[in-house]
Short mmCIF file of C-alpha atoms in Angstrom, two decimals:
data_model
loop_
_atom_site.label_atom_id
_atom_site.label_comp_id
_atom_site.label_asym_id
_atom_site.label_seq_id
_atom_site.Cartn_x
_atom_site.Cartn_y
_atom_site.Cartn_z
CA UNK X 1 5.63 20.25 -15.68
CA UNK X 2 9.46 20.91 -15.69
CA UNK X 3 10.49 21.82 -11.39
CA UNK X 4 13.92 23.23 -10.43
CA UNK X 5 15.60 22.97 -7.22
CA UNK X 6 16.27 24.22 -5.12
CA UNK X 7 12.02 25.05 -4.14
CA UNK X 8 11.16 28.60 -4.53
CA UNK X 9 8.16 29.38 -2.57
CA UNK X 10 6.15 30.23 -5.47
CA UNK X 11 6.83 26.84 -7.21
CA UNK X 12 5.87 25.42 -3.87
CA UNK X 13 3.02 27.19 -4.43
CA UNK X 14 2.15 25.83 -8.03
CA UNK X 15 2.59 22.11 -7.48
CA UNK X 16 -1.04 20.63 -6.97
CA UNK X 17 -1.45 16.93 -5.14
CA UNK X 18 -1.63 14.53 -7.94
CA UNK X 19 0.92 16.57 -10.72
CA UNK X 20 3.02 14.48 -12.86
CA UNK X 21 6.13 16.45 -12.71
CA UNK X 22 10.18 16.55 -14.10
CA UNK X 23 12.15 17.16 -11.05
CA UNK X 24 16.46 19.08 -12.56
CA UNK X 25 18.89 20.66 -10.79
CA UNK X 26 20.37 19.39 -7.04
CA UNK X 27 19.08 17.26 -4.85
CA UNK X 28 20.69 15.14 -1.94
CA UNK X 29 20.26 11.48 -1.41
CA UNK X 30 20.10 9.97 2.23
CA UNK X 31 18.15 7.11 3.72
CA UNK X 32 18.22 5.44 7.93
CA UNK X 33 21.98 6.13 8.86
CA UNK X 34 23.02 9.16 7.08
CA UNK X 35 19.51 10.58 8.57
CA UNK X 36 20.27 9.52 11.95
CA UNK X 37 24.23 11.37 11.61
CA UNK X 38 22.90 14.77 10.18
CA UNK X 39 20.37 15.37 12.83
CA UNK X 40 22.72 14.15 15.31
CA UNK X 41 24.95 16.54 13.96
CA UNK X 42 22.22 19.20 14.62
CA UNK X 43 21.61 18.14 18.08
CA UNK X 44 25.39 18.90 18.58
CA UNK X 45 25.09 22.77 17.55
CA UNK X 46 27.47 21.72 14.02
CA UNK X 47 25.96 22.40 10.54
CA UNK X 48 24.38 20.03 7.82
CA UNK X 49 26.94 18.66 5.14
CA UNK X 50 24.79 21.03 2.84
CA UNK X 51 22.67 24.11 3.22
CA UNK X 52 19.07 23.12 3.91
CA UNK X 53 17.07 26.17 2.55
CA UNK X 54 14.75 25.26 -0.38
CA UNK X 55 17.23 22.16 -0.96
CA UNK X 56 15.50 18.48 -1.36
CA UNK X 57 16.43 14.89 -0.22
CA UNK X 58 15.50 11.72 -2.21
CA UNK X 59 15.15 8.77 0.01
CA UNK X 60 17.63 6.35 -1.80
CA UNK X 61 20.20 4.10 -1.39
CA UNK X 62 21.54 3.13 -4.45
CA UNK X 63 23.60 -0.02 -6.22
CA UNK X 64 26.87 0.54 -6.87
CA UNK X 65 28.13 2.34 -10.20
CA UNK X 66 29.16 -0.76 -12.76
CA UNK X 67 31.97 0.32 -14.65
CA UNK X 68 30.58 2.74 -17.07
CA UNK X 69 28.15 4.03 -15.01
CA UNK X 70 28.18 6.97 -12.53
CA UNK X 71 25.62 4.99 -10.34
CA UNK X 72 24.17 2.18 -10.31
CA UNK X 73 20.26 1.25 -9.98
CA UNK X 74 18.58 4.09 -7.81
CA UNK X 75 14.63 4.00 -7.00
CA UNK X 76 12.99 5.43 -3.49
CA UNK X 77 12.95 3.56 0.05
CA UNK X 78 9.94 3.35 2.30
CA UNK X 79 9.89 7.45 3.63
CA UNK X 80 8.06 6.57 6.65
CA UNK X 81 11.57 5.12 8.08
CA UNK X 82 12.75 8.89 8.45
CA UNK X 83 9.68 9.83 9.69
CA UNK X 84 11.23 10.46 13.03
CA UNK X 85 14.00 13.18 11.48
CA UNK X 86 12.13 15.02 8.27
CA UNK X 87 10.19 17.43 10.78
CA UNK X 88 13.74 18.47 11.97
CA UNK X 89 15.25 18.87 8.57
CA UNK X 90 12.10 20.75 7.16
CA UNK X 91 12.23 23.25 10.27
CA UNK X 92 15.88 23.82 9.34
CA UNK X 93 14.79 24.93 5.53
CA UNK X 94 14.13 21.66 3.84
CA UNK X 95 11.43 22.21 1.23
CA UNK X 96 10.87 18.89 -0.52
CA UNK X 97 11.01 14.96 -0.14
CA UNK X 98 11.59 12.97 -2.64
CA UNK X 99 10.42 9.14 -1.24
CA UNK X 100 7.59 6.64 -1.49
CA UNK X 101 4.84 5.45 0.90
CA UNK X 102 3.08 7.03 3.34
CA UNK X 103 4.21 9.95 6.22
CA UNK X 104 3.39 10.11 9.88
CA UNK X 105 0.77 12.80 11.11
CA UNK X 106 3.60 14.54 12.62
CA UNK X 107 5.28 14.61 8.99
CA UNK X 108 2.29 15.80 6.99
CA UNK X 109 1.92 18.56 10.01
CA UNK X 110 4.79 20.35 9.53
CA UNK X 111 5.09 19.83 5.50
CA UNK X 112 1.92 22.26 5.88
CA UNK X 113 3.11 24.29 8.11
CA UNK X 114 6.44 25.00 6.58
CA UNK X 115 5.63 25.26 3.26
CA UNK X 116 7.37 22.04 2.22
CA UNK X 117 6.08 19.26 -0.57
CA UNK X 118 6.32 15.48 -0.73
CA UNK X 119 7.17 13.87 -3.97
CA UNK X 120 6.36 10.75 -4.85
CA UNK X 121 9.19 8.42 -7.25
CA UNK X 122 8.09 5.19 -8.69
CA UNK X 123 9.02 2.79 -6.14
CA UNK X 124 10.76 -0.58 -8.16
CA UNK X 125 11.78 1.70 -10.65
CA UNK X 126 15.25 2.46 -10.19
CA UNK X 127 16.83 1.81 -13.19
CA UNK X 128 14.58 4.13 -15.08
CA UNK X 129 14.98 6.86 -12.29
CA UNK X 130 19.04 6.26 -13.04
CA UNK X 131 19.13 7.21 -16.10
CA UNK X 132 17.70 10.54 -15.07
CA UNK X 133 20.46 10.90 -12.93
CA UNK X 134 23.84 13.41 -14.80
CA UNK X 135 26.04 13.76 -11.78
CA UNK X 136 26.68 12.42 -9.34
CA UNK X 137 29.50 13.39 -5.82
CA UNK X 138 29.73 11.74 -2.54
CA UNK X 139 28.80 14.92 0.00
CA UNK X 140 29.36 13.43 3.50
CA UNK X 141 29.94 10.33 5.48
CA UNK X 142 31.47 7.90 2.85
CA UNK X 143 31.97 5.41 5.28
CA UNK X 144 27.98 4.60 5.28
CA UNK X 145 29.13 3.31 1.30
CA UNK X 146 25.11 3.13 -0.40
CA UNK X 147 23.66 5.18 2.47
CA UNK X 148 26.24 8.11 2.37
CA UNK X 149 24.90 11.18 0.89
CA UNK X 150 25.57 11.94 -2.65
CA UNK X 151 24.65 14.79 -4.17
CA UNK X 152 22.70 14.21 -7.41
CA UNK X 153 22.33 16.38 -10.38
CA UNK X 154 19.36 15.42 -12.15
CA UNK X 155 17.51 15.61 -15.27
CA UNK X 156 13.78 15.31 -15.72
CA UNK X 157 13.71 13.21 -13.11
CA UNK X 158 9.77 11.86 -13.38
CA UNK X 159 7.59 12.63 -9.99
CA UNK X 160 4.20 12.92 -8.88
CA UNK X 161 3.42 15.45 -6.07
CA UNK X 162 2.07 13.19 -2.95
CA UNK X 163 1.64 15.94 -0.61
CA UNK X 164 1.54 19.57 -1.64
CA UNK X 165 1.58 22.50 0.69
CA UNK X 166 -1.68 23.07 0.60
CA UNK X 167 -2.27 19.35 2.81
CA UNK X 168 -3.55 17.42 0.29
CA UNK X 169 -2.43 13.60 0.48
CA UNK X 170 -2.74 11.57 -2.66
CA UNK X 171 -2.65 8.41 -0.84
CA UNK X 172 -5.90 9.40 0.76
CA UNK X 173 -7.30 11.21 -2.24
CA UNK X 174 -6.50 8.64 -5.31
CA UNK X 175 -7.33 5.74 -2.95
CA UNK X 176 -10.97 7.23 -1.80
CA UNK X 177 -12.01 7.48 -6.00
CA UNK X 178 -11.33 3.77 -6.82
CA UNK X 179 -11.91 2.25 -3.20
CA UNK X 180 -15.12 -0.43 -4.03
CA UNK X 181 -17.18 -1.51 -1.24
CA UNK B 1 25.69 -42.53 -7.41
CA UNK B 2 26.56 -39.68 -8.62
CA UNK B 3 28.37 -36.68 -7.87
CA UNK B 4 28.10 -33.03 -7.07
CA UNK B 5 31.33 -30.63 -6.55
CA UNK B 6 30.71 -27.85 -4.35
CA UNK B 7 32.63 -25.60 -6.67
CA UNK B 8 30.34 -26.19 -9.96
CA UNK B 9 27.27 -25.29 -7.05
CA UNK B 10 29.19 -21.82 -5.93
CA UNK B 11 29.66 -20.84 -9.69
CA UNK B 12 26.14 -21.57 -10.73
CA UNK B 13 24.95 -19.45 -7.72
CA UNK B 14 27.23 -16.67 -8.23
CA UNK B 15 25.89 -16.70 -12.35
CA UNK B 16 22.15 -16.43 -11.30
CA UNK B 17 22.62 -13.25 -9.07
CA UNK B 18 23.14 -10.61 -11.63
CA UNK B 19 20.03 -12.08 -14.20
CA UNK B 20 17.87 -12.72 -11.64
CA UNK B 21 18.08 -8.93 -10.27
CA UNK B 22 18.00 -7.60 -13.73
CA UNK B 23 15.37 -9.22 -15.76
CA UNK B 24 11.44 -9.12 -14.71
CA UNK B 25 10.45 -12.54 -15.56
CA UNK B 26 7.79 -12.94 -17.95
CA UNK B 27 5.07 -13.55 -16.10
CA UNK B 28 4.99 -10.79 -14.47
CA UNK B 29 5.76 -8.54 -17.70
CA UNK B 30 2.38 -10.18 -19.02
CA UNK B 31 0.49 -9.34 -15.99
CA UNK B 32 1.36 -5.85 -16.15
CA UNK B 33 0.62 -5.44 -19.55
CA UNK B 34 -2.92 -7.30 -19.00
CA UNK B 35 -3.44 -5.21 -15.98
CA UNK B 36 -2.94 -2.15 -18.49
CA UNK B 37 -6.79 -3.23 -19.80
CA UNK B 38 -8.73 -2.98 -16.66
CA UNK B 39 -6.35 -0.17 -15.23
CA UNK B 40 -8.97 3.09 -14.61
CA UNK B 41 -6.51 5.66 -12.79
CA UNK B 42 -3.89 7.50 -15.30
CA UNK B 43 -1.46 7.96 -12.72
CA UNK B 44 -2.22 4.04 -12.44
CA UNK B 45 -1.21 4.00 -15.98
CA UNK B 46 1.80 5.41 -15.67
CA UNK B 47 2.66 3.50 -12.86
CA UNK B 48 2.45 0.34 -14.98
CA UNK B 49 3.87 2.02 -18.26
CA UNK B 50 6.55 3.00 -15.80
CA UNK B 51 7.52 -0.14 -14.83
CA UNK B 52 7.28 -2.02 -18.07
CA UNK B 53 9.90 0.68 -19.40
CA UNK B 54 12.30 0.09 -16.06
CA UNK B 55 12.01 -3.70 -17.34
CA UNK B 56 13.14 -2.96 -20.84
CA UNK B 57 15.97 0.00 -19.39
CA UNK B 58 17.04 -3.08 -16.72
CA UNK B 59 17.07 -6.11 -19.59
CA UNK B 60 18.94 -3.89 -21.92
CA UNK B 61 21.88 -2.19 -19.38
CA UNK B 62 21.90 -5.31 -17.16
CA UNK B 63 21.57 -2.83 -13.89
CA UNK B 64 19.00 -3.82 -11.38
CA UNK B 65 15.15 -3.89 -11.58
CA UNK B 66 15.13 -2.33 -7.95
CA UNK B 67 18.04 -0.77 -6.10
CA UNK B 68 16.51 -3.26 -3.00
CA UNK B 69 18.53 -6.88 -4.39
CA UNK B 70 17.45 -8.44 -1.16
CA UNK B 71 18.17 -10.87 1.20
CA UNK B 72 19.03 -13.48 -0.85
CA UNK B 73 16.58 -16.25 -0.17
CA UNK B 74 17.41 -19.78 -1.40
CA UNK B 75 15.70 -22.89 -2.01
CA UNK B 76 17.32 -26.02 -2.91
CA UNK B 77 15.86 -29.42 -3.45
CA UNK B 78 18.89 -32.16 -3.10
CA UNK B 79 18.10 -35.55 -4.84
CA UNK B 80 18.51 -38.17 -1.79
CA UNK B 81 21.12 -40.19 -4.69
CA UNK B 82 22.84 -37.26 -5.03
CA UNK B 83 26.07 -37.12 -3.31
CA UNK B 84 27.73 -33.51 -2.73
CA UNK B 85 31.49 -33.83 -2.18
CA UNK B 86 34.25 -31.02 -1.99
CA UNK B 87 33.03 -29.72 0.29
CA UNK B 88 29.90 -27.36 2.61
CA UNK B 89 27.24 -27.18 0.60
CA UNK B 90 25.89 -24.57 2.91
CA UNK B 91 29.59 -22.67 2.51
CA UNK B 92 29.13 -23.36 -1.39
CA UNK B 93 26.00 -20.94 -1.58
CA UNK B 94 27.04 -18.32 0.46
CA UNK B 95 30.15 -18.23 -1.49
CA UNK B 96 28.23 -18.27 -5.00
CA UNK B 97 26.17 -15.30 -3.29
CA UNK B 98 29.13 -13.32 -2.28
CA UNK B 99 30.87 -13.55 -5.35
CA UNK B 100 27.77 -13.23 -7.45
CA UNK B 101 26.08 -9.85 -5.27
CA UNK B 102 30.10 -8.46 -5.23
CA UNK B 103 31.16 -9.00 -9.06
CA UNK B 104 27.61 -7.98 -10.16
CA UNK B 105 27.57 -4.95 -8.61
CA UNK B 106 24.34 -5.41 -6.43
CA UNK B 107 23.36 -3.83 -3.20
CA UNK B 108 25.14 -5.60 -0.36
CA UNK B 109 22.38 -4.99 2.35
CA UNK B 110 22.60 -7.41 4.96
CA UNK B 111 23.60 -6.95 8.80
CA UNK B 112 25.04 -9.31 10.46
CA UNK B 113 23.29 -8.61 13.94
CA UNK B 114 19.78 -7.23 14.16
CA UNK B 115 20.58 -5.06 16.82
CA UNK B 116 24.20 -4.36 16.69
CA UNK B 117 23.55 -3.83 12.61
CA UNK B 118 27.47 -3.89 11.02
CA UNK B 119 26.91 -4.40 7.14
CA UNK B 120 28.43 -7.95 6.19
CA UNK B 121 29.70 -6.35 2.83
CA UNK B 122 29.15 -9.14 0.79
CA UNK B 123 24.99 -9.98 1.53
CA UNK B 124 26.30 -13.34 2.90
CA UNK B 125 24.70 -15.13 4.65
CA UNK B 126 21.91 -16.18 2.41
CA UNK B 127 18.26 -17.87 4.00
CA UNK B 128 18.54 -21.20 2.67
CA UNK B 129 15.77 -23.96 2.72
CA UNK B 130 16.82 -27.45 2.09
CA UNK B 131 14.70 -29.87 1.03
CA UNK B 132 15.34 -33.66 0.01
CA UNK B 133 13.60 -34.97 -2.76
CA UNK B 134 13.61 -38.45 -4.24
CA UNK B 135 16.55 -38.54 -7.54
CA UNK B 136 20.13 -37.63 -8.41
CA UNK B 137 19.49 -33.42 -8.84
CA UNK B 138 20.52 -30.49 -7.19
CA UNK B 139 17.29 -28.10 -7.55
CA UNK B 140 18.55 -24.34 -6.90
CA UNK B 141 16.50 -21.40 -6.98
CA UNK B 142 17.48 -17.79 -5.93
CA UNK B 143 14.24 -15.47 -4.61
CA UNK B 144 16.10 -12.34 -3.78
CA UNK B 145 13.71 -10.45 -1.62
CA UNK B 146 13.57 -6.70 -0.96
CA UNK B 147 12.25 -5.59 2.70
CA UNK B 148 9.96 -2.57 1.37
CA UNK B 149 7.30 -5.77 0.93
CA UNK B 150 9.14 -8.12 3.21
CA UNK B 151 8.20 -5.89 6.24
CA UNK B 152 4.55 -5.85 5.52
CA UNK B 153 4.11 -9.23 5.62
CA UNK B 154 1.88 -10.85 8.92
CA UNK B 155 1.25 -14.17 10.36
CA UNK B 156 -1.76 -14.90 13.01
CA UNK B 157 -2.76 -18.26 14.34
CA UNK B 158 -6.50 -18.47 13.84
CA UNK B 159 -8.67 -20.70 15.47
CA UNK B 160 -10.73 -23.77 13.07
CA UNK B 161 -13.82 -21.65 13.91
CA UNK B 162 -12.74 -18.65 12.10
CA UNK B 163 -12.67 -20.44 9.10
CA UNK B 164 -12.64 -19.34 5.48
CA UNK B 165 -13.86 -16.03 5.80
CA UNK B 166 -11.23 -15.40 8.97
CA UNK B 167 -9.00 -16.11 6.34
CA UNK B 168 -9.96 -13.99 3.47
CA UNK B 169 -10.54 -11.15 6.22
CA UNK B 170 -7.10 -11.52 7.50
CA UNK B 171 -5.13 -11.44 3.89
CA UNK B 172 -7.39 -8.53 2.97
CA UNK B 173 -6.30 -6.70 5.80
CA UNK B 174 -2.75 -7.24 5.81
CA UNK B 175 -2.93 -6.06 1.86
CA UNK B 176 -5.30 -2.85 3.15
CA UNK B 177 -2.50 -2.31 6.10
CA UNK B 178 0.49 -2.42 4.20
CA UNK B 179 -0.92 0.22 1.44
CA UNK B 180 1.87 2.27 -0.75
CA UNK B 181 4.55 0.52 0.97
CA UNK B 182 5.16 -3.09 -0.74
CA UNK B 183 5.33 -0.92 -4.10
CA UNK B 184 1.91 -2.14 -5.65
CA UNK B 185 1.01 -3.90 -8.19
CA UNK B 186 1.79 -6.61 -5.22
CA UNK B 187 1.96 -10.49 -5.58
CA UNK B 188 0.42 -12.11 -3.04
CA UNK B 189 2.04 -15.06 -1.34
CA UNK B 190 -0.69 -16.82 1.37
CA UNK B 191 0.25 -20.14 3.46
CA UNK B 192 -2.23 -21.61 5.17
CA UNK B 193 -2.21 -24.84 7.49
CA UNK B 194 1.12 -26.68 8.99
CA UNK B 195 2.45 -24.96 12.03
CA UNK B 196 3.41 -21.29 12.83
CA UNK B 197 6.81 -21.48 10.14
CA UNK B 198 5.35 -23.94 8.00
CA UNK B 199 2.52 -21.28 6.99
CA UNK B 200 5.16 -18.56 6.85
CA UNK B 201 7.61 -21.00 4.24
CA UNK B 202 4.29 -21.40 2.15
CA UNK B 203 3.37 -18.60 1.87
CA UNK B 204 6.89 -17.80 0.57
CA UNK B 205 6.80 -20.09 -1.54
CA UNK B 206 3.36 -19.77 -2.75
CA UNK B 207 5.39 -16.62 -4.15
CA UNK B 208 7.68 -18.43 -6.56
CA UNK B 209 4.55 -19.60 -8.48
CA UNK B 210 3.88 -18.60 -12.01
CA UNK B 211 1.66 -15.57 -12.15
CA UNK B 212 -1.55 -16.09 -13.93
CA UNK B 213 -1.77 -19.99 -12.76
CA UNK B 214 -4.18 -20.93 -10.57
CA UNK B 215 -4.00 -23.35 -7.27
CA UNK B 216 -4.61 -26.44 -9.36
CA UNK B 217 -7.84 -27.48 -7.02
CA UNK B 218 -10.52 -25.74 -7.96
CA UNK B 219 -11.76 -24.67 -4.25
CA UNK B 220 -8.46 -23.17 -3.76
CA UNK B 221 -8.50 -21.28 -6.74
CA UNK B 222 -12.07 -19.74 -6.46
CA UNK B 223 -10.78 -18.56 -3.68
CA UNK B 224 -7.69 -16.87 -4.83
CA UNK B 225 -9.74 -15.51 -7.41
CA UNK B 226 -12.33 -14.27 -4.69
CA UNK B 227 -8.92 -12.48 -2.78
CA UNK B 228 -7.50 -11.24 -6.23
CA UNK B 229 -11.35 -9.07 -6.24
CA UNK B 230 -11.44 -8.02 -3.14
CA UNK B 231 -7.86 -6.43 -3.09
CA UNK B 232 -8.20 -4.75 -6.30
CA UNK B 233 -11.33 -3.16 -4.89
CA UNK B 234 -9.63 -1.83 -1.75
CA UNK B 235 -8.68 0.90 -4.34
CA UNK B 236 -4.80 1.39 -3.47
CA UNK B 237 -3.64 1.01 -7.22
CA UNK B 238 -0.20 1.21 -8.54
CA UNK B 239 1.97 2.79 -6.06
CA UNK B 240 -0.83 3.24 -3.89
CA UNK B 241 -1.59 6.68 -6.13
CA UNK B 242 -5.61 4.84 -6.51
CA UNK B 243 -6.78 2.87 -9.54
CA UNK B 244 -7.33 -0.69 -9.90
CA UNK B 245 -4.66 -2.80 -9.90
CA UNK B 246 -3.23 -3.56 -6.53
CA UNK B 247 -2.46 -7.08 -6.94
CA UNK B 248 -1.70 -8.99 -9.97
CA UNK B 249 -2.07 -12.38 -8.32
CA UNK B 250 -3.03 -14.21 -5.33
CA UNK B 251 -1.08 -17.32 -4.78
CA UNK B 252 -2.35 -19.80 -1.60
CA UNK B 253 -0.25 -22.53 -0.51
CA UNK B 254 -2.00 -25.31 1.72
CA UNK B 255 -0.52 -28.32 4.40
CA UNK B 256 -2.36 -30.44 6.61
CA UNK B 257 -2.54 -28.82 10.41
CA UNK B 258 -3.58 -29.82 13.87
CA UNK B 259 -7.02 -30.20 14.93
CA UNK B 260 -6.68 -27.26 17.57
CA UNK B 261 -5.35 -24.76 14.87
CA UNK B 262 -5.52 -22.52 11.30
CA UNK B 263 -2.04 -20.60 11.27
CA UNK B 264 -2.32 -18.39 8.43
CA UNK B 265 0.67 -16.55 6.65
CA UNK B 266 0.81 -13.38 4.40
CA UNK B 267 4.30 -12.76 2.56
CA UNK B 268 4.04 -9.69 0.02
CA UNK B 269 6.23 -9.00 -2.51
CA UNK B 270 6.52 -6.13 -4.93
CA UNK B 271 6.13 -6.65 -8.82
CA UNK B 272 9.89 -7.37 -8.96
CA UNK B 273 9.26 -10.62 -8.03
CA UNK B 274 12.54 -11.86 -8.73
CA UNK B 275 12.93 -15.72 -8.64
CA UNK B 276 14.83 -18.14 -11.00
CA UNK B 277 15.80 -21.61 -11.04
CA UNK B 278 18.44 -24.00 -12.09
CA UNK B 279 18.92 -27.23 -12.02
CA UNK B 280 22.59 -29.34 -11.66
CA UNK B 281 23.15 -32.83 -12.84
CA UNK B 282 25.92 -34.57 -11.00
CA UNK B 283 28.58 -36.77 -12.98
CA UNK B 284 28.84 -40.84 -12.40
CA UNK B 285 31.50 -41.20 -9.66
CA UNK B 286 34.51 -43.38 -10.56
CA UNK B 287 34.39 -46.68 -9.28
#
């Protein structure tokens, strides 16, 4: 199933824990640091380097672009690293995640409560998951070189839904089928 | 004796960065496909479909299997005849690791002070393990390692009494703890004996083993075999999305330990599991 960003609510709606899906359109890279500026930038009553509502982030931090390129190899990082700023970004809009491994309590709490969905990328995957990647434009903070944020126009961009709105958690679910004991 | 120029060691490290991030060795590329068979979840199958395809898309564009190139983790064997001249050797590597992480277009993601965390911009320095070795060879090889599995690996000093089973308990749980985020299908890397390091460098090292080889004493292999069963049936699966495959190997690593002790190391690492090795002759020095 083909998803466009930014989120409506109704697509929110649609995506079921588990889906195989084709993320296109926007969506904004940032990882540790660039995490750490933009809610720090909150904190200090200044905006986001790009408007939050329905908008997702992927969790990456790229290798550079090899002459040729417009980016370089570009899979997920560990999500539970932000764990401490997504329930701040999500309150300010943020609809979905784009990451791999497991959230906090705290995390999973307010993705159900706002509305919000977790997708899940194929971590070790990154040069596949480049190639999906059309555009791409350094938003904010260059100085933070892989872990600035870029904004990313992609295409089909493959994705599993992790944690849909509803609170289901595929790490619990797919785990609990084929756990042997 | 012979001879060993710094500079020929700097070039041949600085030619093994870019291959070694961008081709899955073929070990692993048969272990994914065999784990294809056995493989019940189809989001496990993808997983693994997935990642055979990244292989093929890294091979082909010569871009990285992972973004994560890692803290580049070397291990060279020096032949005690050899004799290295020119220069560091220690200088030589870092150099070869610079040049080979800058011109290759890798991730530079090293800091050069845990807490104070500046980027070194160039992935220098490199971990390096020296070891000396009876003949005239330098021995290098390059085990770039990403942290998503790096940081799930444990170590816990057992006591003798604790035995095999305290062992098999403890790997089981460090795989079970560390779920999604190593990136399963994982390779297992397990040191056991020595003291508190020496179980943590096997268990390293245990990961530069070919996959699909066994410990070559039987007793240790049963019981990497037994391991290899017991993770898969934890359930995690590719990606930790559930199925079957959740390890394609178990590798132990053993050394003789003290009679008070049983340190036992875990080191993950994610199906990447970049390693690759060269070897450098020396020339006959001029009399």
């Amino acid at each position: 199933m083909r998803v466009f960003t930014p989120l409506s609510e109704q697509t929110i709606g649609s995506l079921k824990c588990g889906s195989n899906v084709l993320l296109n359109g926007i969506i904004y890279t940032a990882r540790d640091a660039a995490h750490k500026r933009m809610v720090e930038a909150l904190a200090a009553g200044e905006d986001l380097p790009f408007k939050p509502e329905g908008q997702v982030i992927y969790f990456v931090g790229p290798t550079p672009a090899p002459p040729g390129r417009i980016i370089g190899s570009a899979g997920p990082t560990t999500s539970g690293r932000m764990d401490a700023y997504s329930p701040i970004l999500l309150e300010k809009g943020l609809r979905g995640l784009i990451g791999k491994g497991p959230l906090s309590a705290e995390v999973l709490q307010v993705i159900k409560e706002t509305g919000s969905v977790y997708f899940g990328a194929i971590g070790g995957a990154g040069a596949l998951l480049s190639s999906c990647i059309k555009k791409v434009e350094v938003l904010a903070y260059p100085e933070l070189g892989p872990e600035a944020i870029h904004k990313l126009e992609v295409e089909d961009l493959p994705a599993i839904v992790l944690v849909d709105c509803y609170g289901n958690n595929l790490y619990e679910l797919g785990r609990a089928k084929y756990q042997l004991t | 004796m012979k001879e060993l120029d710094v500079m020929e060691i700097e070039a041949a490290v600085a030619e093994l960065c870019l291959p070694t991030n961008c081709v899955l060795n073929e070990d692993i590329r048969k272990a994914l496909k065999q784990a294809k068979a056995s493989e019940e979840s189809a989001q496990g199958l993808e997983v693994l479909d997935s990642l055979l395809k990244n292989a093929e898309i890294a091979a082909e564009q010569s871009i990285p299997i992972c973004q994560d190139t890692g803290m580049a983790v070397l291990f060279v064997e020096i032949g005690q005849d050899l004799h290295i001249v020119g220069g560091s050797l220690t200088e030589a590597l870092n150099a070869g690791i610079r040049q080979g992480y800058t011109k290759g277009y890798l991730r530079k993601s090293v800091v050069a002070d845990p807490f104070l965390r500046v980027n070194t911009g160039d992935n220098t320095p490199a971990v390096i393990h020296y070891d000396m070795v009876p003949g005239d060879k330098l021995k290098l090889t390059l085990a770039p390692k990403g942290f998503g599995s790096e940081n799930m690996g444990a170590l816990k000093m057992l006591k003798p009494a604790d035995g095999v089973e305290g062992v098999l308990d403890f790997v089981v749980a460090t795989v079970d703890k560390a779920g999604a985020n190593p990136c399963p299908p994982v390779i297992v890397g397990v040191g056991i004996g020595g003291t508190m390091e020496k179980a943590a460098l096997l268990a390293k090292k245990a990961l530069l083993r070919e996959v699909g080889s066994g410990h070559p004493e039987q007793f240790y292999a049963e019981l990497e075999h037994k391991l290899l069963q017991r993770i898969n049936n934890l359930g995690i699966g590719p990606q930790g999305y559930g199925g079957r495959t959740t390890a394609l190997a178990v590798h132990i690593e053993v050394f003789p330990t003290h009679i008070a002790g049983l340190p036992v190391a875990v080191n993950l690492n994610c199906h990447a599991a970049r390693h690759r090795t060269i070897v450098l002759e020396g020339k006959e020095a001029l009399g």
